[in-house]
XYZ file of C-alpha atoms in Angstrom:
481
model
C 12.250 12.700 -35.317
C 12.059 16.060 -33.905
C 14.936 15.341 -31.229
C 17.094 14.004 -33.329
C 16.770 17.491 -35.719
C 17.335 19.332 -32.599
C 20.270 17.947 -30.854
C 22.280 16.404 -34.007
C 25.840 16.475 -33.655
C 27.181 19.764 -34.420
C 29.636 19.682 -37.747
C 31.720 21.885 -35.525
C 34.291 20.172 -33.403
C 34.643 23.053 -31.131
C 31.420 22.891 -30.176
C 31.623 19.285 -28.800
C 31.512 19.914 -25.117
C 29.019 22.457 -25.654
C 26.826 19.949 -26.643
C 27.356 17.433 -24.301
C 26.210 20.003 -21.667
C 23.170 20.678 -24.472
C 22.582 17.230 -24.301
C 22.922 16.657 -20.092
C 20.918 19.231 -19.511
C 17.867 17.913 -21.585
C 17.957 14.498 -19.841
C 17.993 16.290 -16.441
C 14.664 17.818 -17.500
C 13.191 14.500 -18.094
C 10.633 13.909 -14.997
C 9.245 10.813 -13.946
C 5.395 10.425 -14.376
C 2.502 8.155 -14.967
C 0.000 9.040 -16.696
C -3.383 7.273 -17.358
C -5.224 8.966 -19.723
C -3.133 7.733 -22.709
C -3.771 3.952 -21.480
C -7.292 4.783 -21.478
C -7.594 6.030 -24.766
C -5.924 2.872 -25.940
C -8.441 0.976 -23.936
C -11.197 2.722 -25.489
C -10.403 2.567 -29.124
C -9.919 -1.290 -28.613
C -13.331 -1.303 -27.456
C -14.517 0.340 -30.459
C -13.145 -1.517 -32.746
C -12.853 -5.197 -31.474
C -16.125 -7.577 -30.709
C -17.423 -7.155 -26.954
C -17.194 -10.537 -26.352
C -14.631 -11.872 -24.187
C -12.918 -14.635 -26.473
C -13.138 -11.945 -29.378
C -11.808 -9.525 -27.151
C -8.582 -11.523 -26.014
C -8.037 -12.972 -29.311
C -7.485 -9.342 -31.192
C -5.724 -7.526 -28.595
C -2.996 -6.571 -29.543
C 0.322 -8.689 -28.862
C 3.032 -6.403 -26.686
C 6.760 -7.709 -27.086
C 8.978 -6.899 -24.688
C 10.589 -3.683 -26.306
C 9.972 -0.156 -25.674
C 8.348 0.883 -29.033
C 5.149 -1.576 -27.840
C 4.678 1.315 -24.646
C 2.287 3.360 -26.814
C -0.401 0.125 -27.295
C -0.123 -0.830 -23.371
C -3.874 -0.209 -22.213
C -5.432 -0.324 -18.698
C -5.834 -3.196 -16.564
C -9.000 -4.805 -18.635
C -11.200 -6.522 -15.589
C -12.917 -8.535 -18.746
C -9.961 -10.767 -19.105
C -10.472 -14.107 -17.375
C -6.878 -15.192 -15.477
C -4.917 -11.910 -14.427
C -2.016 -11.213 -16.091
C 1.231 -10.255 -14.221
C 2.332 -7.745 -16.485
C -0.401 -5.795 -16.268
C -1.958 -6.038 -12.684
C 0.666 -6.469 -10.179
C 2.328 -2.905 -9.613
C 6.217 -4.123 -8.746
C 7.790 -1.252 -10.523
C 8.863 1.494 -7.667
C 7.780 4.874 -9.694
C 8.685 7.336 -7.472
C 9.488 7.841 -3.731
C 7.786 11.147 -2.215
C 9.495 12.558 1.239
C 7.387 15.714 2.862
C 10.299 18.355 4.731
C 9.755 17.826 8.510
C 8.210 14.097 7.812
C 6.898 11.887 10.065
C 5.420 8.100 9.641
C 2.737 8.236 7.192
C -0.563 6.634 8.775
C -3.810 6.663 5.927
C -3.630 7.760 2.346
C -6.312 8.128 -0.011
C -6.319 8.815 -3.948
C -8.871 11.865 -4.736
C -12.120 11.316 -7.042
C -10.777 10.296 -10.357
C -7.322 9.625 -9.147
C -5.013 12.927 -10.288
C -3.905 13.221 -6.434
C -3.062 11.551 -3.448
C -3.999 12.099 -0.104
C -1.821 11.651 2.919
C -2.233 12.014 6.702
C 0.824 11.675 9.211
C 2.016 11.197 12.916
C 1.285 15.032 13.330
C -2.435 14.997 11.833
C -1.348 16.761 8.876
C -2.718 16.408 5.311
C -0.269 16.722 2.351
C -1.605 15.749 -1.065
C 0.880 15.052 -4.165
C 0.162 15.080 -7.879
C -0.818 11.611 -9.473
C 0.976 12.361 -12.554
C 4.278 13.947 -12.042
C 4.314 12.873 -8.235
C 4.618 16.671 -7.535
C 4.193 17.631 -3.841
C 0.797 20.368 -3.475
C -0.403 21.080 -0.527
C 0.503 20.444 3.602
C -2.563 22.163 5.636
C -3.523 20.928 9.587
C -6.079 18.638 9.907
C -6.098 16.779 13.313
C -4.515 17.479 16.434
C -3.669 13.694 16.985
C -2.371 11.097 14.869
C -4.425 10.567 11.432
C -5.648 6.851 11.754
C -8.043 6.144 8.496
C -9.854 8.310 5.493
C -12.858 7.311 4.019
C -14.305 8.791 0.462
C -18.531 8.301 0.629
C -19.122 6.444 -2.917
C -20.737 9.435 -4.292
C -17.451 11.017 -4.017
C -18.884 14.684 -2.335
C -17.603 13.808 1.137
C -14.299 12.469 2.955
C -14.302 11.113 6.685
C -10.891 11.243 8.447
C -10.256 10.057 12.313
C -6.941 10.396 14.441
C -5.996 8.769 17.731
C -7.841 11.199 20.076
C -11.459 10.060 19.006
C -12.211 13.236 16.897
C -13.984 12.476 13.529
C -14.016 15.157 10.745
C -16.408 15.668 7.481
C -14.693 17.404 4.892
C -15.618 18.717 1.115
C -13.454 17.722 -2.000
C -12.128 21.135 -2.069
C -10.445 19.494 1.209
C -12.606 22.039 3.383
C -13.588 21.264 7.289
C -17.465 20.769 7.304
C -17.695 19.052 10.665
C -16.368 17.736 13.394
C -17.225 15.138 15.900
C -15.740 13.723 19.392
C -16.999 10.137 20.288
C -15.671 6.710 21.428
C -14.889 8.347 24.921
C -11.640 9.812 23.512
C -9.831 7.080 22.621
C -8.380 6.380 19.420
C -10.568 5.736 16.530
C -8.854 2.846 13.679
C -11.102 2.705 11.206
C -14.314 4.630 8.841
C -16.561 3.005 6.397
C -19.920 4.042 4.469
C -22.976 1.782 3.899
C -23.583 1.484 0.105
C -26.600 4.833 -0.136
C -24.002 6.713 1.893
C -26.482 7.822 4.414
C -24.637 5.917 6.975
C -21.301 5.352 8.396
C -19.475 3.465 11.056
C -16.601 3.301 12.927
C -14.817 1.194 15.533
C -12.095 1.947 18.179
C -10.208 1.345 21.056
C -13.150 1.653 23.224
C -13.913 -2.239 22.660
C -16.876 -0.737 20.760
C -18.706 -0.214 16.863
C -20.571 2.755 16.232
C -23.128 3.177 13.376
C -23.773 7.022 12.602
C -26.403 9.321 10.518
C -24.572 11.046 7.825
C -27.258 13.923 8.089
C -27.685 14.347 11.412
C -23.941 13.807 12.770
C -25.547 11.797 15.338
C -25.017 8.573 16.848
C -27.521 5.799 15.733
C -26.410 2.435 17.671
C -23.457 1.355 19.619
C -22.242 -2.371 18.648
C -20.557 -4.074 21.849
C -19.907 -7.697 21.902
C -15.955 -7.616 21.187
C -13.449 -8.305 24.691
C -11.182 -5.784 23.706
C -9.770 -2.761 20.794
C -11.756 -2.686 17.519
C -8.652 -1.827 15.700
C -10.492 -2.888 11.668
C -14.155 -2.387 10.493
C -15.890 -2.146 7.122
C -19.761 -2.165 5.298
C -20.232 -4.305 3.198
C -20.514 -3.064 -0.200
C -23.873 -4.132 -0.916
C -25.681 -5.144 1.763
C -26.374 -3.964 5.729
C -23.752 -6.101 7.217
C -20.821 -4.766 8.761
C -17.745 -6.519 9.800
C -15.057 -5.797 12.175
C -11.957 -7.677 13.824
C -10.317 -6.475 16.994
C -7.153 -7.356 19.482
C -9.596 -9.959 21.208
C -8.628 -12.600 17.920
C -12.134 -12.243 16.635
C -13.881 -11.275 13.450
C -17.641 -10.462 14.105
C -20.299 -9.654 11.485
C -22.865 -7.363 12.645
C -26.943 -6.368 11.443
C -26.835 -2.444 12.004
C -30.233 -2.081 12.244
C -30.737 -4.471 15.037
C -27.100 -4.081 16.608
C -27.216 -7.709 16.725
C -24.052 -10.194 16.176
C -24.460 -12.428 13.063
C -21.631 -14.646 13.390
C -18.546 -14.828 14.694
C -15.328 -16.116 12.761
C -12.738 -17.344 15.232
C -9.590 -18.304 12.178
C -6.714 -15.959 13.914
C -4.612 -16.667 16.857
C -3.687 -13.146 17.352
C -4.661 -9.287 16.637
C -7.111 -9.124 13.701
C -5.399 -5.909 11.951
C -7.752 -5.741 8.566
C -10.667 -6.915 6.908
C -12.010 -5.990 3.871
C -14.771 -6.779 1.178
C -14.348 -7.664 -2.455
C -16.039 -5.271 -5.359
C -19.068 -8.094 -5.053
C -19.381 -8.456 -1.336
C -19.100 -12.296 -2.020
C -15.760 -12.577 -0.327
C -14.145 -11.110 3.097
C -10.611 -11.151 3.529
C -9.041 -10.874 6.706
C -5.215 -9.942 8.116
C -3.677 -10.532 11.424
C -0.701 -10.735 13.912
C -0.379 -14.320 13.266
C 1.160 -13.598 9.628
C -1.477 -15.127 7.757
C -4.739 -13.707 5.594
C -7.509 -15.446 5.512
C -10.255 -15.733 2.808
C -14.158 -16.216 3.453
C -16.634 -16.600 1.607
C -20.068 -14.818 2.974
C -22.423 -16.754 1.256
C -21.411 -20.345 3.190
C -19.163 -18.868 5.977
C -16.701 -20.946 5.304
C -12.710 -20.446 5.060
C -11.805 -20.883 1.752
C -7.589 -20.379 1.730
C -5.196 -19.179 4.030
C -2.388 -17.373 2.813
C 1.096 -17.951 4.168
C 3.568 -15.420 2.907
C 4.554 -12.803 5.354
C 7.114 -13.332 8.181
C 5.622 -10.731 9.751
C 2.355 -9.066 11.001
C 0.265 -8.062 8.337
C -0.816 -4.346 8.564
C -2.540 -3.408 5.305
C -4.844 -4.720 2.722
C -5.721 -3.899 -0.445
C -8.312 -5.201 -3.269
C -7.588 -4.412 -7.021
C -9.924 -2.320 -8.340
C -10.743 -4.086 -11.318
C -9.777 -7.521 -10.878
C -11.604 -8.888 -7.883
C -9.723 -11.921 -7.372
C -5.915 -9.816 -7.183
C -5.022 -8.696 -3.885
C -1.858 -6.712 -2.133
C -0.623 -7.224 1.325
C 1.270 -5.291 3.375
C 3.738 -5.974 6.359
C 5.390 -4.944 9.541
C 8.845 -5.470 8.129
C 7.922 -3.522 5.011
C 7.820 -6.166 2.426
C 4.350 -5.855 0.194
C 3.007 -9.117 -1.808
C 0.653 -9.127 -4.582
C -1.704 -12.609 -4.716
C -3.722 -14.063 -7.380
C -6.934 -15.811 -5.707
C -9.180 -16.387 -8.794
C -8.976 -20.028 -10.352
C -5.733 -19.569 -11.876
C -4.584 -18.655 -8.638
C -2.200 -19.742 -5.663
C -1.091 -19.963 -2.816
C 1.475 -18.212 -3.188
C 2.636 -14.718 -3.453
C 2.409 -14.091 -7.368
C 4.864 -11.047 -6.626
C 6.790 -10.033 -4.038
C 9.187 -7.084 -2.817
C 10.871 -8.080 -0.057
C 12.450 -4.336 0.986
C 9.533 -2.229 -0.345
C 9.839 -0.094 2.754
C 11.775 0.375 5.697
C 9.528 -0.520 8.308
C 5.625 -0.944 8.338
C 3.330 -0.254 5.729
C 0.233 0.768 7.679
C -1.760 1.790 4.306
C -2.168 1.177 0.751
C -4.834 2.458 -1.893
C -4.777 1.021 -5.912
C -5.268 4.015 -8.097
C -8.871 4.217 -9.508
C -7.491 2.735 -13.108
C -5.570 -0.135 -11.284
C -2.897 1.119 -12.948
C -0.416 2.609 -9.825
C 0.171 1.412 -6.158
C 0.366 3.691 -3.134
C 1.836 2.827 0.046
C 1.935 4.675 3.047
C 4.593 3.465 5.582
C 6.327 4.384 9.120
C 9.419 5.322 7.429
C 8.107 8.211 6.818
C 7.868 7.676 3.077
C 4.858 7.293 0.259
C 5.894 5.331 -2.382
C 4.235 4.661 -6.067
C 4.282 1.399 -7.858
C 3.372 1.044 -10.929
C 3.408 -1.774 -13.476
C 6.698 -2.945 -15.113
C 7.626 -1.348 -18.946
C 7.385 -4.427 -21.064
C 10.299 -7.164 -20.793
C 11.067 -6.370 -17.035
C 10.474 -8.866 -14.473
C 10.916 -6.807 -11.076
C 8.977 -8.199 -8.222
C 8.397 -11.231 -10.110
C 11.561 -12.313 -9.991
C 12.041 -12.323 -6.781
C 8.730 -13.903 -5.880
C 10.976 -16.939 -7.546
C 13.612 -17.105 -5.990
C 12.503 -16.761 -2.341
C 11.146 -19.928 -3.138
C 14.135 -21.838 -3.937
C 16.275 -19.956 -1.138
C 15.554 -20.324 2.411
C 15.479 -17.315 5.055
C 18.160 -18.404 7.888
C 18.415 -15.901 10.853
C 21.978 -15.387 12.596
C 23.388 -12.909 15.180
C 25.892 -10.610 16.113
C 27.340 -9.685 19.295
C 27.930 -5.899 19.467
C 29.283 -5.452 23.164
C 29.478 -1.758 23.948
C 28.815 -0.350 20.433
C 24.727 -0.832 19.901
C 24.655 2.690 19.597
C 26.998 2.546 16.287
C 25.129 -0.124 14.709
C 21.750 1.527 15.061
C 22.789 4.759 14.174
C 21.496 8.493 14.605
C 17.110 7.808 14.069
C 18.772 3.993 12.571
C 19.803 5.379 9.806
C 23.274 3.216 9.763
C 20.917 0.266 9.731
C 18.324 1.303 7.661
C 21.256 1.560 4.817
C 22.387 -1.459 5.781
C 19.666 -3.040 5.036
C 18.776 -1.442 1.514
C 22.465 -2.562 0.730
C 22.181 -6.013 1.608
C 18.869 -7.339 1.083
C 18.050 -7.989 4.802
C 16.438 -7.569 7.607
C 17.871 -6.583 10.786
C 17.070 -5.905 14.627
C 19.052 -5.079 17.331
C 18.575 -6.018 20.677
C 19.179 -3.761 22.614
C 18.647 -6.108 25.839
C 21.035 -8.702 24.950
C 23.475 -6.195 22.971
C 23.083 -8.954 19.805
C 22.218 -8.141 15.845
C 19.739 -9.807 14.895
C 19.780 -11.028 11.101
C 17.418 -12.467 8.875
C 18.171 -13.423 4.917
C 19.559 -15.872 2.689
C 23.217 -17.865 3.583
C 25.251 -15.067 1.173
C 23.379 -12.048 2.442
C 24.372 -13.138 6.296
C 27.990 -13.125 5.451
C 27.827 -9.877 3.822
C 26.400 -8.763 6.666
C 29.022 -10.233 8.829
C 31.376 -8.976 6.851
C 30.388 -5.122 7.135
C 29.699 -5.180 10.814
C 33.055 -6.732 11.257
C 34.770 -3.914 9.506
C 32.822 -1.450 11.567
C 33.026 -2.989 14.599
C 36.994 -2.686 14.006
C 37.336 0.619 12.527
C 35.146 1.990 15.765
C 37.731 -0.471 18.227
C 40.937 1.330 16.187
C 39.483 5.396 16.652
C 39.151 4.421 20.318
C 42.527 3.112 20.874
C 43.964 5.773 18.952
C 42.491 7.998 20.944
C-alpha cells in the first residue's frame, strides 16, 4: 500500500521519464537475501496454536498455493513431518553466487553458530566469511600457510578446528581468533577433523596412511590408528558413541574403538578412492562416497549395505546430511553437478533433485544452514554458491531430475587440430561459457587434440555447431593475415 502511494504515476506528463528513472532506481536497490527468522516465527506460532501431534499437526498446516502472496505463511523445514516434501527440503533455487577479488578454488566452508555467516577457506589458506542474510562479503584475514583442507565447529559451539595441506592444525575462538596451533602427521596433508560427542576429543586422518585421536585440553596426541594401506583422505566420530570411521585411497572403510586403537570392522563396498563418510543425526546410519560414482548406505546396527546410489557420472567429492530431516541427503561431484536424495521410506533410488551445471568444476564442500533452510557449496571454480528452496509454484532442480531420466547422456568428439588453445581459452574461460550456454559437459584432450562432449542428442549439435563457427572464424583471421 505504501509503494503504491509513493511511486503513483505522476498527473504530470512531463514528469514521465523522471519517473521511470524514480522507478529504475528503486528496483536496483532491491538486494537479494534470505532470511530465516521470519520462517521461524511462522514455525513457532503454528506450534502454538495447532495440536503437537503429528497427524494434527499436518492436517492444520496451512495449505501454500503456488502464488507469491502464500510467501509470508512458508515456515521452516518441520523434521516432524513423516515423507519429506520437495518444496520445502531440497534447496534447488541458486540464491546468490559470491566471488572473493583475487579468488582461488574454495576448499572447506562452514556456517557460524546460529547460521548468520559463512565461513570459507581457499587454495591460499585464507578465511573470508560472508553474511547469511544479504550474502554480503565481511571479512578476508590469513589463516594457513597451505591449502585449507576441512573446518570443524566442537558441538558446544566455543571452538573451531581448521587443517591445510602442510599438516598444521589450528584452534580458534568464535571471534575467529588463533588459540593454537599444532604440526603432526609428519607434514603431510591433513583431509579431515571431527569431535567425539563431550568434545573433549578430536581426530583426524591424513595422507600419512594414519588416524590420530587427540586431547582437546592438552593439545596432545592420545593414539595413532594404523591399519589402512594408503592416504586417509575422510574420517568422522560418530555422533553418539566412541566409534570412529574413516575411508582412505586403499578402497576401504574401517571403523575404529579409540580407546583401544583397535579395528572394528572393515567395509570393503568401493572399488576405488573412498572420498567421504559421514553419520546421520542418530548415528544409526553411515553413508559413504567414492571414486567409483556411487554412495553407499550402512546401517551400523547390522553392518549391512542397505542401498547404493547410482546418480553421478562422476567422482563424488562431498556429502552432506539435512539437518532436520535425517533421511534427505545432498551429493556433490567432480563435474560440478549436486543431487539431493530422499532415503526414508518414501524414498528412491533416485536423485529426487538434480542440477546438472551447479558449478563449474568440483564441489569439494557443502554445509546445510542450521534451519535447513539454505545450501552452501564450496567448489574449485573458485565460487560459493547459496541454494535455497524454490518460491512456491517453481519447479527448478526438480524438473530436471525428470527429464534426465527420459533423455540419455551420449558423448561425441571434436577434432581441434592446431587450435586447442582457442577452445580452452585464457584459465578455460571460452569453455567454461560454453558450457553454461549449452547444458554440457566438456573436456579437451589435450593429447589427442579432440573435444570431448558429453549431453543429450540436441545439446551435441549445438555444440557442434558453435565450435564449427569458431573453428572457421579462427581458420579465416589466419588466412587473412
Amino acid at each position: 500500500v505504501h509503494s503504491k502511494r509513493m511511486f503513483s504515476k505522476p498527473r504530470n506528463n512531463d514528469n514521465t521519464a523522471e519517473d521511470a528513472e524514480q522507478v529504475a532506481a528503486e528496483r536496483n536497490l532491491i538486494r537479494k537475501c534470505i532470511d530465516f527468522h521470519t520462517p521461524a516465527v511462522v514455525d513457532i506460532s503454528n506450534r502454538l496454536y495447532f495440536n503437537a501431534s503429528r497427524s494434527h499437526h499436518v492436517r492444520n498446516a496451512p495449505y501454500l498455493q503456488p502464488h507469491s502472496a502464500y510467501l509470508r505463511l512458508m515456515g521452516l523445514p518441520i523434521s516432524s513431518v513423516s515423507a519429506p516434501d520437495a518444496s520445502t527440503v531440497f534447496c534447488t533455487h541458486l540464491a546468490h553466487v559470491t566471488r572473493a577479488k583475487n579468488s582461488t578454488p574454495v576448499m572447506s566452508l562452514s556456517w557460524t553458530p546460529g547460521g548468520r555467516r559463512l565461513l570459507t577457506g581457499n587454495q591460499e589458506g585464507e578465511f573470508t566469511l560472508w553474511d547469511g542474510i544479504t550474502f554480503g562479503f565481511e571479512l578476508i584475514m590469513s589463516a594457513h600457510d597451505n591449502s585449507f583442507r576441512s573446518m570443524a565447529w566442537s558441538h558446544n559451539k566455543n571452538y573451531l578446528l581448521t587443517c591445510d595441506a602442510g599438516g598444521n592444525i589450528k584452534y580458534w575462538s568464535p571471534s575467529i581468533a588463533p588459540v593454537k596451533s599444532i604440526d603432526s602427521h609428519n607434514g603431510q596433508a591433513i583431509h579431515a577433523l571431527s569431535f567425539s560427542p563431550s568434545d573433549t576429543k578430536f581426530v583426524s586422518c591424513g595422507d600419512d596412511a594414519t588416524v590420530r585421536v587427540w586431547d582437546w585440553a592438552t593439545h596432545s596426541e592420545e593414539r595413532v590408528l594404523e591399519g589402512h594401506g594408503w592416504d586417509v583422505k575422510c574420517a568422522q566420530w560418530h555422533p553418539r558413541s566412541s566409534v570412529i570411521c574413516s575411508g582412505s585411497k586403499d578402497n576401504l572403510v574401517k571403523l575404529w574403538d579409540p580407546r583401544q586403537g583397535s579395528c572394528l570392522a572393515t567395509l570393503y563396498g568401493h572399488k576405488n578412492t573412498v572420498t567421504k563418510v559421514q553419520w546421520n543425526n542418530n548415528g544409526n546410519w553411515l553413508i559413504t562416497a567414492s571414486r567409483d560414482q556411487l554412495i553407499k548406505l550402512y546401517d551400523i546396527r547390522t553392518m549391512r549395505e542397505l542401498v547404493s546410489l547410482k546418480g553421478h557420472n562422476k567422482e563424488v567429492t562431498s556429502l552432506a546430511f539435512h539437518p532436520l530431516y535425517e533421511s534427505v541427503l545432498a551429493s556433490g561431484g567432480m563435474d560440478g553437478t549436486l543431487l539431493f536424495w530422499n532415503l526414508g521410506p518414501k524414498g528412491s533410488e533416485e536423485p529426487a533433485a538434480r542440477i546438472p551445471y551447479a558449478h563449474d568444476m568440483a564441489i569439494w564442500d557443502m554445509q546445510w544452514h542450521p534451519a535447513g533452510t539454505m545450501l552452501a557449496t564450496g567448489s574449485n571454480d573458485r565460487q560459493t554458491k547459496f541454494w535455497a528452496r524454490n518460491r512456491l509454484g517453481s519447479t527448478s532442480g526438480l524438473q530436471e531430475a525428470a527429464e534426465a531420466k527420459e533423455e540419455d547422456i551420449l558423448t561425441a568428439e571434436i577434432e581441434l587440430g592446431n587450435h586447442v588453445g582457442i577452445v580452452i581459452g585464457r584459465r578455460g574461460a571460452t569453455i567454461i561459457a560454453m558450457q553454461r550456454a549449452t547444458g554440457t559437459k566438456m573436456h579437451v584432450d589435450q593429447v589427442r587434440r579432440v573435444l570431448l562432449i558429453q549431453g543429450t542428442e540436441k545439446q551435441i549439435d549445438t555444440v557442434k555447431k558453435r565450435v564449427g563457427a569458431l573453428l572457421e572464424r579462427v581458420s579465416n583471421d589466419s588466412d587473412n593475415m
